[in-house]
Coordinates of C-alpha atoms in Angstrom, one line a residue:
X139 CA -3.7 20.8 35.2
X140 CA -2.9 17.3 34.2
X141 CA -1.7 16.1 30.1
X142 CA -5.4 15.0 29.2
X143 CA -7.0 18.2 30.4
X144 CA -4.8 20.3 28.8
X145 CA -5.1 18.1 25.5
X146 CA -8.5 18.7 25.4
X147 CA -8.9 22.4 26.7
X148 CA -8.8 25.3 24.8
X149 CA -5.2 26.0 24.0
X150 CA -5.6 25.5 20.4
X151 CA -8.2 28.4 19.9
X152 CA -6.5 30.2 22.1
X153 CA -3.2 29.9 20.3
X154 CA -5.3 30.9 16.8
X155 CA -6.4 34.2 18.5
X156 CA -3.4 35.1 20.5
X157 CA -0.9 34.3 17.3
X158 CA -3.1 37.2 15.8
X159 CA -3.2 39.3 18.9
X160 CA 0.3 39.2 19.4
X161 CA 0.8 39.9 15.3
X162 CA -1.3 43.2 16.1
X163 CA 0.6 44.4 18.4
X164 CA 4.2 42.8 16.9
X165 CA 3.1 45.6 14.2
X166 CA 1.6 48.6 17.0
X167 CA 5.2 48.0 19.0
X168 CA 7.2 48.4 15.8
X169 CA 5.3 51.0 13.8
X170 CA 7.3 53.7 15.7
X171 CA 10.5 51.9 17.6
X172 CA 12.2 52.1 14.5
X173 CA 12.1 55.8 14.0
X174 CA 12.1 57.1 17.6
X175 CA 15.6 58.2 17.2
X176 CA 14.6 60.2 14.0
X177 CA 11.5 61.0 16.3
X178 CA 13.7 62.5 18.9
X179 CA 15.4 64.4 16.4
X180 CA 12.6 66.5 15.3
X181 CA 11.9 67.2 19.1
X182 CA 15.3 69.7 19.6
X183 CA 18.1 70.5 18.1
X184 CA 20.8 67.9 18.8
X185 CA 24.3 67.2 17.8
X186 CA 24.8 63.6 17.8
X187 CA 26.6 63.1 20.7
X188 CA 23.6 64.0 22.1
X189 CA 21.1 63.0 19.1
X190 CA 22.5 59.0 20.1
X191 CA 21.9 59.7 23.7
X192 CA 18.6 60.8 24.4
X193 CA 17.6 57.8 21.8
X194 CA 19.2 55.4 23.5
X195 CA 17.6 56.8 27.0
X196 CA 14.2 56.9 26.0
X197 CA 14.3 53.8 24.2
X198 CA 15.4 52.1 27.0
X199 CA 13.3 54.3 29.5
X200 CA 10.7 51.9 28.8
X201 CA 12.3 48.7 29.8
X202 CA 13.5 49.9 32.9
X203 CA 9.5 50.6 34.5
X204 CA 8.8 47.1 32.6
X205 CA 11.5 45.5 35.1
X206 CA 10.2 46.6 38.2
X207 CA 6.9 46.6 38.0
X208 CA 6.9 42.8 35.7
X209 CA 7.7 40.7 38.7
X210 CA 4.3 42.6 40.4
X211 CA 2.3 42.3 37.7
X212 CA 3.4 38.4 37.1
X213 CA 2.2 38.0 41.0
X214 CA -1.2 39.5 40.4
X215 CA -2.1 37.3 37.4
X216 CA -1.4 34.3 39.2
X217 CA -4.2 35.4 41.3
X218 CA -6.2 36.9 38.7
X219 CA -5.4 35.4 35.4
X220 CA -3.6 36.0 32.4
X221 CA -6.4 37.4 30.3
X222 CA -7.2 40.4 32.5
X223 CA -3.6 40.9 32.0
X224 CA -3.8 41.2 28.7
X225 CA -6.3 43.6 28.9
X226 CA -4.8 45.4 30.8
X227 CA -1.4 45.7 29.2
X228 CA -2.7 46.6 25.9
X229 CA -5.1 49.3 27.3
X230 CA -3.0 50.9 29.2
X231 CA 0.2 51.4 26.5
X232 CA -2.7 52.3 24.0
X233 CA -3.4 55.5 26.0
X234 CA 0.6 56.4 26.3
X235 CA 1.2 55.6 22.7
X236 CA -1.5 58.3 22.0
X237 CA 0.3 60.7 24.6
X238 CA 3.4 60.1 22.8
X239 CA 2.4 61.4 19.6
X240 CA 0.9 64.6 21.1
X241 CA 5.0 65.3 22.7
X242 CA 6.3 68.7 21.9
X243 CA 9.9 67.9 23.5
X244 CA 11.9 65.0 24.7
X245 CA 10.6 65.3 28.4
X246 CA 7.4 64.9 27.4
X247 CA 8.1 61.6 25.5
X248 CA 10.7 60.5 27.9
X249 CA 7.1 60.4 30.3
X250 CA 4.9 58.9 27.9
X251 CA 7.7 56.0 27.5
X252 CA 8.4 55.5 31.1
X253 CA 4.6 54.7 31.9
X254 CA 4.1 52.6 28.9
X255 CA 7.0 50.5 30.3
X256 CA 4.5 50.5 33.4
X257 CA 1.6 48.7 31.8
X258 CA 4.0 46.7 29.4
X259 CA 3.5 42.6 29.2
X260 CA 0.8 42.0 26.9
X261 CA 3.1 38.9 24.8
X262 CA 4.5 37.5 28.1
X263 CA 1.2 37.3 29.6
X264 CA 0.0 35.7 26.0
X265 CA 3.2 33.2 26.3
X266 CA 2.3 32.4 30.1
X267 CA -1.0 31.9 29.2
X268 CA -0.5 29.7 26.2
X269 CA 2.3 27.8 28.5
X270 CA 0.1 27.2 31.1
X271 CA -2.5 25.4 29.0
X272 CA -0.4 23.5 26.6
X273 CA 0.8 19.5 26.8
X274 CA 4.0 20.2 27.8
X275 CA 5.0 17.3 24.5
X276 CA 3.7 20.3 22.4
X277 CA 5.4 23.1 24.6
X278 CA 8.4 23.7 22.1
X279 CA 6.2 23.5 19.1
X280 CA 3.4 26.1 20.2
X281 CA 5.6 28.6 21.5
X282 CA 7.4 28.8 18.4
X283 CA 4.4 29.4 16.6
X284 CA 3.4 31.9 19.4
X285 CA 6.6 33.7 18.6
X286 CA 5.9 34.1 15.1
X287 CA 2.9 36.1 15.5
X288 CA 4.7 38.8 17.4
X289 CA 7.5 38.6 15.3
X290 CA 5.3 38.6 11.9
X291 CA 4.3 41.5 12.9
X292 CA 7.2 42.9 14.0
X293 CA 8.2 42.2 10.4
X294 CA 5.7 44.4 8.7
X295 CA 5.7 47.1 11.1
X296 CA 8.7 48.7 10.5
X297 CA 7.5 48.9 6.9
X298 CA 3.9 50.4 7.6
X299 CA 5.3 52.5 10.1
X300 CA 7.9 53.9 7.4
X301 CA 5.7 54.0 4.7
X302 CA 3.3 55.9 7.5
X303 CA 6.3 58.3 8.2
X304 CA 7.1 59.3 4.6
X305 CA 4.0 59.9 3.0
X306 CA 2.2 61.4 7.1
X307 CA 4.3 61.8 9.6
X308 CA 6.1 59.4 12.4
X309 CA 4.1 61.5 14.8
X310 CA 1.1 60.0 12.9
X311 CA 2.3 56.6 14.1
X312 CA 1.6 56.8 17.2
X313 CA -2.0 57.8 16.8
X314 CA -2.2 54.2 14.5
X315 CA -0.2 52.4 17.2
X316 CA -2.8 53.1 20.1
X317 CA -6.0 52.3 17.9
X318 CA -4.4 48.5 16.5
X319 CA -3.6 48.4 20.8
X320 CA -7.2 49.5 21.1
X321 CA -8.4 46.2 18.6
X322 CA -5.9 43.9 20.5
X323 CA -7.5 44.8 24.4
X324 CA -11.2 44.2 22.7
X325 CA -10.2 41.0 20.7
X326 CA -8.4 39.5 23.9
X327 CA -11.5 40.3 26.0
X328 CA -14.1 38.6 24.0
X329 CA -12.3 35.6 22.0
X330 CA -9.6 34.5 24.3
X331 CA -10.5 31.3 27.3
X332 CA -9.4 30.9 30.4
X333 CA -10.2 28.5 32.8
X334 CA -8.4 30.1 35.6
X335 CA -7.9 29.1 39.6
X336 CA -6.5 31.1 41.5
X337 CA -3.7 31.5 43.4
X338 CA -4.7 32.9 47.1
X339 CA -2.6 35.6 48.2
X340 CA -2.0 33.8 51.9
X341 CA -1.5 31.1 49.7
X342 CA 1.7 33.1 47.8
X343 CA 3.0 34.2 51.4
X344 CA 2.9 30.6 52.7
X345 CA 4.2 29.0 49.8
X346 CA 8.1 28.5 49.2
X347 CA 9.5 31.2 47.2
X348 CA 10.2 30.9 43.8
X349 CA 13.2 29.4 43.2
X350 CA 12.2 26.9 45.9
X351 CA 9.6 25.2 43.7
X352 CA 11.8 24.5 40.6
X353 CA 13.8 21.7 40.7
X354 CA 16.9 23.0 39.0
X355 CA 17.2 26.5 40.0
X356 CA 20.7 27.2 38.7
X357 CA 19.4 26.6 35.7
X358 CA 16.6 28.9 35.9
X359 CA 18.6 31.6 37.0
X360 CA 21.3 30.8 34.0
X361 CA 18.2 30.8 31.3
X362 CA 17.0 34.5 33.4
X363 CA 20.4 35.7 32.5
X364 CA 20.9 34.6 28.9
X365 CA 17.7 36.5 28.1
X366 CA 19.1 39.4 29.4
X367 CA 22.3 39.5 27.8
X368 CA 20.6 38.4 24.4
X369 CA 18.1 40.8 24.4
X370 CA 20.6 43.4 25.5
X371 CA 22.6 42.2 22.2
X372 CA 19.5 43.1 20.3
X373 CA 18.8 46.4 21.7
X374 CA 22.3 48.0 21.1
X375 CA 21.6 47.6 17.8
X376 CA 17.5 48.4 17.2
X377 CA 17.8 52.2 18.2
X378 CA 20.6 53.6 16.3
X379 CA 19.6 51.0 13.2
X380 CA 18.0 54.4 11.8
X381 CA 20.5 56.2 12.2
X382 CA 23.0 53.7 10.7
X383 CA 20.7 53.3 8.0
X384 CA 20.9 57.6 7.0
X385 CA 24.9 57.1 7.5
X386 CA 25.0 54.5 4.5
X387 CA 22.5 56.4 2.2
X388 CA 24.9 59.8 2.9
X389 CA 21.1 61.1 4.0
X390 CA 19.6 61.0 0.6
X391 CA 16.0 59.0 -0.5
X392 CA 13.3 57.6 1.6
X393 CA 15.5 56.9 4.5
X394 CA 12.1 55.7 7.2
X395 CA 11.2 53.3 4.6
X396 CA 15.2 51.8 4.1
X397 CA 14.8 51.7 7.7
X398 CA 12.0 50.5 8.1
X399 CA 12.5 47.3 5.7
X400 CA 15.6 46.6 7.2
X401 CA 14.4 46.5 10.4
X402 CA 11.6 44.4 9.5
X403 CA 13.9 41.6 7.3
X404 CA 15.0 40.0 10.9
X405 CA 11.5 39.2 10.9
X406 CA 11.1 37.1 7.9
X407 CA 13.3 34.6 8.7
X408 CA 12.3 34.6 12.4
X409 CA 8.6 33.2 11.1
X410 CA 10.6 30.7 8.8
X411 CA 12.7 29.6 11.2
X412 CA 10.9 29.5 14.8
X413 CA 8.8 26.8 14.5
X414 CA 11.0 24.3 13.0
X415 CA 13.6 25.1 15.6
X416 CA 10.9 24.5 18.0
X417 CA 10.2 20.8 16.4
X418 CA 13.6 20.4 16.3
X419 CA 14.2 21.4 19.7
X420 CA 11.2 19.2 21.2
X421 CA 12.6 16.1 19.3
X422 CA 16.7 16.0 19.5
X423 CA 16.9 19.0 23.0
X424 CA 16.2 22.2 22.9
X425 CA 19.9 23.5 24.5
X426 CA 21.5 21.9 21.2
X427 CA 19.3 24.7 19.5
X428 CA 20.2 27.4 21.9
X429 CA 23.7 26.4 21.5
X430 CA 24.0 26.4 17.6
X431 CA 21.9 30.3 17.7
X432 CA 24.7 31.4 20.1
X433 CA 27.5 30.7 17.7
X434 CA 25.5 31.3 14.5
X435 CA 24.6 34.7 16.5
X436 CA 28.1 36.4 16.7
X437 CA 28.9 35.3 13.6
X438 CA 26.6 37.0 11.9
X439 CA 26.3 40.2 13.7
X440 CA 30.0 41.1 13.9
X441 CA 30.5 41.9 10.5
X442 CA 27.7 44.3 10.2
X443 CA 29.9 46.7 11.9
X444 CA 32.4 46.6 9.1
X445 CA 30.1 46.9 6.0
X446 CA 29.3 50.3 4.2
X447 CA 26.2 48.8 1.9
X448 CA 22.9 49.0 3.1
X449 CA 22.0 46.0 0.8
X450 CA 24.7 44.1 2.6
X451 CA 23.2 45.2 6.0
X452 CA 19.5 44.1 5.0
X453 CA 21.0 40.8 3.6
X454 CA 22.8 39.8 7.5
X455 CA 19.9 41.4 9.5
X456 CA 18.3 38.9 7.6
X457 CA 20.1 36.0 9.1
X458 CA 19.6 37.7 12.8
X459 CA 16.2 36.9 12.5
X460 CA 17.0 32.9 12.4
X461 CA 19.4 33.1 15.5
X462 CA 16.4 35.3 17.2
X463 CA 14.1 32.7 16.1
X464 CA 16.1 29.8 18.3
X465 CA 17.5 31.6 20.9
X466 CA 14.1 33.5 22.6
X467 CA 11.8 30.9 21.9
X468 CA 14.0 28.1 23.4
X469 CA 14.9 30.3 26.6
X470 CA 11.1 30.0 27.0
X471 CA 10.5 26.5 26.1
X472 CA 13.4 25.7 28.8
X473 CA 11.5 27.6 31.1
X474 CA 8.3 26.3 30.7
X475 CA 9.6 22.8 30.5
X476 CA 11.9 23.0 34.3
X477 CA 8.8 25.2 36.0
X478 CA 6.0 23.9 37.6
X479 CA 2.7 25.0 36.6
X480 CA 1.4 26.9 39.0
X481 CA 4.5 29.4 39.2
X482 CA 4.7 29.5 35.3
X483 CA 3.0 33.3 35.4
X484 CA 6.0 34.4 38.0
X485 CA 9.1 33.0 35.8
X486 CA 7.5 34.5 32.8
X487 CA 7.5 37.9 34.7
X488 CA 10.8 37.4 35.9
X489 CA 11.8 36.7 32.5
X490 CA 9.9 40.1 30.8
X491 CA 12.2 41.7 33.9
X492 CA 15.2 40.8 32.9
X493 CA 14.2 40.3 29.2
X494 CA 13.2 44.8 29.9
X495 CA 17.0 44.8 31.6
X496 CA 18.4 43.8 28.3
X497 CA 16.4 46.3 26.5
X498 CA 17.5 48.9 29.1
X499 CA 21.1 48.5 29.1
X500 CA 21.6 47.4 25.7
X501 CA 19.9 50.9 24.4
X502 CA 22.2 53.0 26.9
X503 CA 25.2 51.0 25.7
X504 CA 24.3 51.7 21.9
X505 CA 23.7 55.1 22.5
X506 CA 26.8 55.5 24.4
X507 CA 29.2 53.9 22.4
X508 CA 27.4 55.4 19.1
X509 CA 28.0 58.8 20.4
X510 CA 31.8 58.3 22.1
X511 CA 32.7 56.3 19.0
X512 CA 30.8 55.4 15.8
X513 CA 28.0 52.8 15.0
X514 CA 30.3 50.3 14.0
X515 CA 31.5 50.3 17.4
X516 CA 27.7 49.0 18.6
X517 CA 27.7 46.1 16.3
X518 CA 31.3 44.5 17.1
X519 CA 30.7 44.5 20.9
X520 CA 27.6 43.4 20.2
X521 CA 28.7 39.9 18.8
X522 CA 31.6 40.4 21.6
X523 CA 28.8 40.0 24.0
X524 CA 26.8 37.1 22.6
X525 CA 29.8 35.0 22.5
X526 CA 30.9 35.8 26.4
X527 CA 27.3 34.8 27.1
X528 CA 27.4 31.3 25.0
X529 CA 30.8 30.7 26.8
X530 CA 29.1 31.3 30.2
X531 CA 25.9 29.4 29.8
X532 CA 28.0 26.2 28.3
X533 CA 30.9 25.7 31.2
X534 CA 28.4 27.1 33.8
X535 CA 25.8 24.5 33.0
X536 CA 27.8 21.5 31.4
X537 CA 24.7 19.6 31.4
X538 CA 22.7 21.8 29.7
X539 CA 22.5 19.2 26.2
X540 CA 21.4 16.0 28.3
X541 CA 18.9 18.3 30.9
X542 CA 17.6 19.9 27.9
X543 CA 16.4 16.7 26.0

C-alpha cells in the first residue's frame, strides 16, 4: 500500500475504535492481574515461599502459551487479516476469564491461564493493524496514541477491579473481565475496516524468511530483545506489587484498592506522556527517546526497593509510567518504520513472543527472588536489568541515533 492510499484509507476511524477497544480490554486485562496473587492465596493455604511462587508461575503461565503460539497466529493473519484476529483473541480469553473465576484450586487456574495465553494478541493484532494502514510520517504519532488506549485502561482497571474486590469479590472480576472481552470481540467485528489481501500460503513458503526481507536485521533482532528484557523488568515487579503493597500497610485497610491505585498510577503518566514522545520521536529520532527512557527507567525503579511508604511507592510508579510510555511505543515505531509492509503482521508476532517471554521470566524471577529473599530484592535487580539492557542496545547498535532519525 503506497503513502496516498494509506492517507486516505480508513486508519483514522480505525484508530478512533481500536483506541477504545484496546481501552476495554487495557481495563478487562487489569481488572484481576493485580490481585491474582491475593487470588491465589484464597485458593490453599500457602506460606509465602510458596504464596510468591505459585503467583509468579501462573502469572507468567500465560506468557509462555502466548510465545509459542504468537509467531503462528502472526502467520495466519497475514493470510487472513488482522480483524478476524481480533475477534478471535478477545473471544477466546473471554471464555477462560469466565473459567478462571469458577477455579476451586491453583491447578484449575494455572489451566484457565495457560489457554488464555493461547488465544492472547488482541492489542498486537490492533497495533499491526493500525501499522499497516498508517503513513509511515504519522507512524510514531498514531502508535503512541494507540498505546494510550490500552494503557488508559490499564490505568483504571486496577482501580475497578479493586473497588470490585472489596465491596464483591476478586473472583467476581473475572466474571466482569469476560463480559467487557465479550463487548470488545462484537465492537471489533462490526466498526473496525480492513481492506485486506492476502498473503498466499505457497506464497509464505516461497518467499524469503523473515529476517531476509528487512533491510537491517541486526537491528530487528536487537529491538526483539529489548522488548523482552523491558517487559521482563516490568513483570518482576506487577505480581508481587500486591503483595508489597499488604507488606507496607502491616496488612491493615482496603489493601485491593491501595493496590489497585498504585498499580494503575503508572498508567496516568503513560497517557500523558506517550504521545508526545511519539511526536518527539518522529521529529528529532525515535532511538534518542528510547535512550533517555532507558536511563530515566533504572533510575527510577531502583529506589522503590529501598522505600517503606506506600505514598512514596505510588509517587515513583508514577514516573514508571513515563519511561513505559517511551520505551514500548518506540520499540514499535522502530519496528514498523525498518519492516516492510507485507511482513508487518509477522514482526508484530514475533514481538508479542518475546514481549510474552518477558512476561514469563520476569514473573518467575519475581516470584523467586521474593520468596528466597524479600520484595526489595525484585525491585533493585530490576533496574540492575534495564541498565545492562540500555548498555547492550547502545555499544551493540552504535548507530542506533542516526538509523533511528
Amino acid at each position: 500500500m503506497d503513502e496516498a492510499t494509506r492517507e486516505h484509507g480508513p486508519w483514522k476511524r480505525n484508530l478512533y475504535v481500536l483506541w477504545f477497544c484496546t481501552f476495554v480490554a487495557g481495563i478487562a486485562f487489569s481488572e484481576v492481574s493485580p490481585f491474582l496473587s491475593l487470588y491465589v492465596g484464597e485458593l490453599g493455604n500457602f506460606g509465602k515461599a510458596d504464596l510468591t511462587f505459585w503467583s509468579g508461575l501462573i502469572y507468567a503461565s500465560t506468557f509462555l502459551t502466548t510465545a509459542i503460539v504468537s509467531p503462528l497466529w502472526g502467520n495466519l493473519a497475514d493470510r487472513t487479516g488482522r480483524k478476524i484476529m481480533l475477534i478471535r483473541a478477545s473471544l477466546g480469553i473471554a471464555l477462560f476469564m469466565f473459567l478462571a473465576g469458577l477455579s476451586t484450586n491453583v491447578l484449575e487456574l494455572l489451566f484457565c491461564r495457560l489457554f488464555q495465553g493461547f488465544f492472547s494478541g488482541y492489542i498486537p493484532n490492533a497495533q499491526a493493524l493500525i501499522a499497516s494502514q498508517v503513513p509511515r510520517k504519522h507512524a510514531g504519532a498514531a502508535l503512541g496514541t494507540l498505546v494510550t488506549g490500552s494503557t488508559s485502561g490499564t490505568l483504571l482497571g486496577p482501580i475497578v477491579g479493586g473497588i470490585l474486590a472489596q465491596i464483591f469479590s476478586i473472583r467476581m472480576t473475572f466474571f466482569i473481565t469476560a463480559a467487557l472481552l465479550v463487548v470488545v470481540s462484537f465492537m471489533s467485528a462490526f466498526l473496525v475496516r480492513e481492506s485486506f489481501v492476502p498473503v498466499s500460503k505457497a506464497a509464505q513458503k516461497k518467499g524469503q524468511g523473515l529476517l531476509q526481507k528487512v533491510a537491517d536485521p541486526k537491528l530487528i533482532i536487537i529491538l526483539l530483545v529489548s522488548t523482552m528484557i523491558v517487559q521482563t523488568g516490568n513483570s518482576s515487579i506487577y505480581p508481587i506489587i500486591s503483595l508489597y503493597v499488604r507488606e507496607l500497610m502491616h496488612n491493615v485497610g482496603p489493601i485491593t484498592v491501595v493496590a489497585g491505585i498504585i498499580a494503575a498510577l503508572p498508567g496516568i503518566s503513560n497517557i500523558m506522556a506517550a504521545p508526545r514522545l511519539g511526536r518527539y520521536g518522529d521529529k528529532h529520532g525515535s532511538g534518542r527517546v528510547l535512550i533517555g527512557c532507558y536511563l530515566f527507567a533504572a533510575a527510577i525503579i531502583f529506589p522503590q526497593g529501598l522505600i517503606r511508604s506506600v505514598i512514596v511507592l505510588g509517587i515513583l510508579r508514577f514516573f514508571v509510567g513515563i519511561s513505559d510510555a517511551g520505551l514500548f511505543p518506540t520499540i514499535q515505531t522502530l519496528l514498523t518504520k525498518n519492516t516492510p509492509p507485507d511482513v508487518t503482521s509477522a514482526v508484530f508476532s514475533w514481538n508479542q513472543s518475546f514481549q510474552a517471554l518477558g512476561n514469563m521470566f520476569g514473573a518467575l524471577l519475581g516470584g523467586a527472588l521474593a520468596g528466597a529473599f524479600d520484595y526489595n530484592v525484585v525491585f533493585i535487580s530490576t533496574a540492575l536489568l534495564v541498565l545492562i539492557n540500555f548498555v547492550v542496545l547502545r555499544f551493540s547498535e552504535p548507530q542506533l541515533l542516526r538509523k533511528a532519525a
